[in-house]
Coordinates of C-alpha atoms and ligand atoms in Angstrom, one line a residue:
X25 CA 22.7 43.7 25.8
X26 CA 20.6 42.0 23.1
X27 CA 18.7 38.9 23.9
X28 CA 19.0 36.3 21.1
X29 CA 18.9 32.6 20.4
X30 CA 22.6 32.6 20.3
X31 CA 22.7 34.3 23.7
X32 CA 20.6 31.6 25.2
X33 CA 22.7 28.9 23.5
X34 CA 25.9 30.3 24.8
X35 CA 24.5 30.3 28.4
X36 CA 23.5 26.6 28.2
X37 CA 26.2 24.9 26.1
X38 CA 26.4 21.9 28.5
X39 CA 22.8 20.8 28.2
X40 CA 22.8 21.6 24.5
X41 CA 25.8 19.3 24.1
X42 CA 23.8 16.5 25.8
X43 CA 20.9 17.2 23.5
X44 CA 22.9 16.9 20.3
X45 CA 25.8 14.5 21.1
X46 CA 24.6 11.0 22.1
X47 CA 25.9 7.4 21.8
X48 CA 22.8 6.8 19.7
X49 CA 24.1 9.1 17.0
X50 CA 27.7 8.0 17.4
X51 CA 26.6 4.4 16.9
X52 CA 24.8 5.3 13.7
X53 CA 28.0 6.8 12.5
X54 CA 30.0 3.7 13.4
X55 CA 27.3 1.4 12.1
X56 CA 27.0 -0.4 15.5
X57 CA 23.5 0.8 16.4
X58 CA 21.3 -2.2 17.1
X59 CA 18.2 -2.6 14.8
X60 CA 15.9 -2.5 17.7
X61 CA 17.4 0.8 19.0
X62 CA 17.1 2.4 15.5
X63 CA 13.6 1.1 14.9
X64 CA 12.4 2.3 18.3
X65 CA 13.7 5.7 17.4
X66 CA 12.1 5.6 14.0
X67 CA 8.6 4.7 15.2
X68 CA 8.7 7.0 18.2
X69 CA 10.0 9.9 16.0
X70 CA 7.1 9.3 13.5
X71 CA 4.7 9.7 16.5
X72 CA 6.7 12.8 17.6
X73 CA 6.5 14.4 14.1
X74 CA 2.7 14.0 14.0
X75 CA 2.5 16.1 17.2
X76 CA 5.3 18.4 16.0
X77 CA 3.3 19.1 12.9
X78 CA 0.3 20.1 15.1
X79 CA 2.6 22.4 17.1
X80 CA 3.9 24.1 13.9
X81 CA 0.3 24.7 12.8
X82 CA -0.3 26.4 16.2
X83 CA 2.9 28.4 15.9
X84 CA 1.6 29.6 12.5
X85 CA -1.7 30.6 14.2
X86 CA 0.3 32.8 16.7
X87 CA 2.8 34.3 14.2
X88 CA 2.8 37.7 12.6
X89 CA 2.1 37.5 8.8
X90 CA 5.7 38.4 8.0
X91 CA 6.7 35.0 9.5
X92 CA 4.2 33.0 7.5
X93 CA 6.5 32.3 4.6
X94 CA 9.1 30.4 6.6
X95 CA 6.6 28.5 8.7
X96 CA 4.6 27.5 5.7
X97 CA 7.8 26.2 4.1
X98 CA 8.3 24.1 7.3
X99 CA 4.8 22.8 7.2
X100 CA 5.2 21.7 3.5
X101 CA 8.4 20.0 4.4
X102 CA 6.6 18.1 7.2
X103 CA 4.1 16.8 4.7
X104 CA 7.0 15.1 2.9
X105 CA 8.7 14.1 6.1
X106 CA 5.6 12.3 7.5
X107 CA 5.2 10.3 4.3
X108 CA 8.9 9.5 4.2
X109 CA 9.0 8.3 7.8
X110 CA 6.0 6.1 7.1
X111 CA 7.8 4.7 4.1
X112 CA 11.0 4.0 6.1
X113 CA 8.9 2.2 8.8
X114 CA 7.1 0.1 6.1
X115 CA 10.4 -0.9 4.6
X116 CA 11.5 -2.2 8.0
X117 CA 8.1 -3.8 8.6
X118 CA 7.4 -1.7 11.6
X119 CA 4.0 -1.0 13.0
X120 CA 3.1 2.6 13.5
X121 CA -0.1 2.1 15.4
X122 CA 1.7 1.7 18.7
X123 CA 1.7 3.6 21.9
X124 CA 4.1 6.5 22.6
X125 CA 6.8 5.7 25.1
X126 CA 6.6 7.9 28.2
X127 CA 9.5 10.2 27.0
X128 CA 7.8 10.7 23.6
X129 CA 4.5 11.3 25.4
X130 CA 6.1 13.9 27.6
X131 CA 7.7 15.7 24.7
X132 CA 4.4 15.8 22.8
X133 CA 2.6 17.1 25.9
X134 CA 5.2 19.8 26.2
X135 CA 4.8 20.9 22.6
X136 CA 1.0 21.1 23.2
X137 CA 1.5 23.3 26.2
X138 CA 3.5 25.8 24.2
X139 CA 0.2 27.0 22.6
X140 CA -0.5 28.9 25.8
X141 CA 2.8 30.7 25.6
X142 CA 3.6 34.1 23.9
X143 CA 4.8 33.9 20.3
X144 CA 8.5 34.7 21.1
X145 CA 8.5 31.6 23.4
X146 CA 7.0 29.4 20.7
X147 CA 9.4 30.7 18.0
X148 CA 12.4 30.0 20.3
X149 CA 11.1 26.5 21.1
X150 CA 10.5 25.8 17.4
X151 CA 14.0 26.9 16.5
X152 CA 15.5 24.8 19.3
X153 CA 13.6 21.6 18.2
X154 CA 14.8 21.9 14.6
X155 CA 18.3 23.0 15.5
X156 CA 18.7 20.0 17.8
X157 CA 18.3 17.6 14.9
X158 CA 20.2 19.8 12.4
X159 CA 23.2 19.7 14.7
X160 CA 22.7 16.2 16.1
X161 CA 22.6 14.4 12.8
X162 CA 25.4 16.5 11.4
X163 CA 28.0 16.6 14.1
X164 CA 29.2 13.0 13.9
X165 CA 30.2 13.4 10.3
X166 CA 29.4 11.2 7.3
X167 CA 27.3 8.1 8.2
X168 CA 27.2 4.8 6.4
X169 CA 24.0 3.5 4.8
X170 CA 21.2 3.3 5.7
X171 CA 21.8 6.0 8.3
X172 CA 23.2 8.5 5.8
X173 CA 19.7 9.1 4.5
X174 CA 18.6 10.1 7.9
X175 CA 21.6 12.2 8.6
X176 CA 21.1 14.0 5.3
X177 CA 17.4 14.8 6.0
X178 CA 18.2 17.0 8.9
X179 CA 21.8 17.9 8.1
X180 CA 21.4 19.0 4.5
X181 CA 22.1 22.7 3.5
X182 CA 18.5 23.5 2.7
X183 CA 17.4 22.3 6.2
X184 CA 20.3 24.2 7.7
X185 CA 19.2 27.4 5.9
X186 CA 15.6 26.8 7.2
X187 CA 16.9 26.6 10.8
X188 CA 18.8 29.8 10.3
X189 CA 15.6 31.5 9.2
X190 CA 13.8 30.2 12.2
X191 CA 16.6 31.6 14.4
X192 CA 16.3 35.0 12.7
X193 CA 12.5 35.1 13.2
X194 CA 12.9 34.1 16.9
X195 CA 15.6 36.8 17.4
X196 CA 13.5 39.4 15.8
X197 CA 10.6 38.9 18.3
X198 CA 12.9 38.2 21.3
X199 CA 14.5 41.7 20.9
X200 CA 11.3 43.6 21.4
X201 CA 9.5 41.5 24.0
X202 CA 9.5 41.8 27.8
X203 CA 12.1 40.4 30.1
X204 CA 9.6 38.0 31.5
X205 CA 8.9 36.5 28.1
X206 CA 12.6 36.4 27.3
X207 CA 13.0 34.3 30.5
X208 CA 10.2 32.0 29.4
X209 CA 12.0 31.5 26.0
X210 CA 15.2 30.6 27.8
X211 CA 13.3 28.1 29.9
X212 CA 11.7 26.6 26.8
X213 CA 15.2 26.2 25.3
X214 CA 16.4 24.3 28.3
X215 CA 13.2 22.1 28.4
X216 CA 13.7 21.2 24.7
X217 CA 17.3 20.4 25.3
X218 CA 16.4 18.0 28.1
X219 CA 13.6 16.3 26.2
X220 CA 16.0 15.9 23.2
X221 CA 18.6 14.2 25.4
X222 CA 15.9 12.0 26.9
X223 CA 14.5 11.0 23.5
X224 CA 17.9 9.7 22.3
X225 CA 18.3 7.8 25.6
X226 CA 14.8 6.3 25.2
X227 CA 15.8 4.8 21.8
X228 CA 19.3 3.9 23.0
X229 CA 17.7 1.9 25.9
X230 CA 16.0 -0.4 23.5
X231 CA 18.8 -2.9 23.3
X232 CA 17.7 -6.5 22.5
Ligands
LIG1 C1 12.8 14.2 18.8 N1 13.3 16.3 17.7 C2 12.8 15.0 17.6 N2 12.5 14.6 16.4 C3 12.5 15.3 15.3 N3 12.1 14.8 14.1 C4 13.0 16.7 15.4 C5 13.4 17.1 16.7 C6 13.2 17.6 14.2 O1 12.1 17.7 13.5

């Protein structure tokens, strides 16, 4: 039986549901999210994306040359995303030179630790991280302003196509790797799902 991203996903639908369906996102959809909850997410996500960009650079360094095109597209998109997140924070008069909350810190440390893993594990984790936001921001359906801009960033068709390419690249290397590395990839998927769930909860807890 072939070992693919979808195979991993189908084995862990419950934790994946918790990673991608959260009251934070539902309250963005209904317009009832509190400013402090949203702003907490925004600032922590900016800090997350800085470290995610570093992770993607390390994934590139581990990848076979045939995978460069997709990864470089991702890195170029992150250049834009970092500037955009900074601009959104400035519009809301938020300071970005603050400390990471423990959950954000934990996620960033985990992304760093992936550098020691085999490329198929890194490729699977990368896909899972992007797929989490692609699904999470899309599943609730159309959001009101100002949240629609955020939902569109990760839910738009170009981003969806990019995530599909990440899945194909991960599938390609998962097929031909050892069972031990396949198991590590599955563990990475579960870890990402748990961290995603915790990240939403971290922001949701910031009620004031
Ligand atoms: C927490 N997960 C988190 N933030 C993001 N921006 C993404 C995934 C997608 O890039």
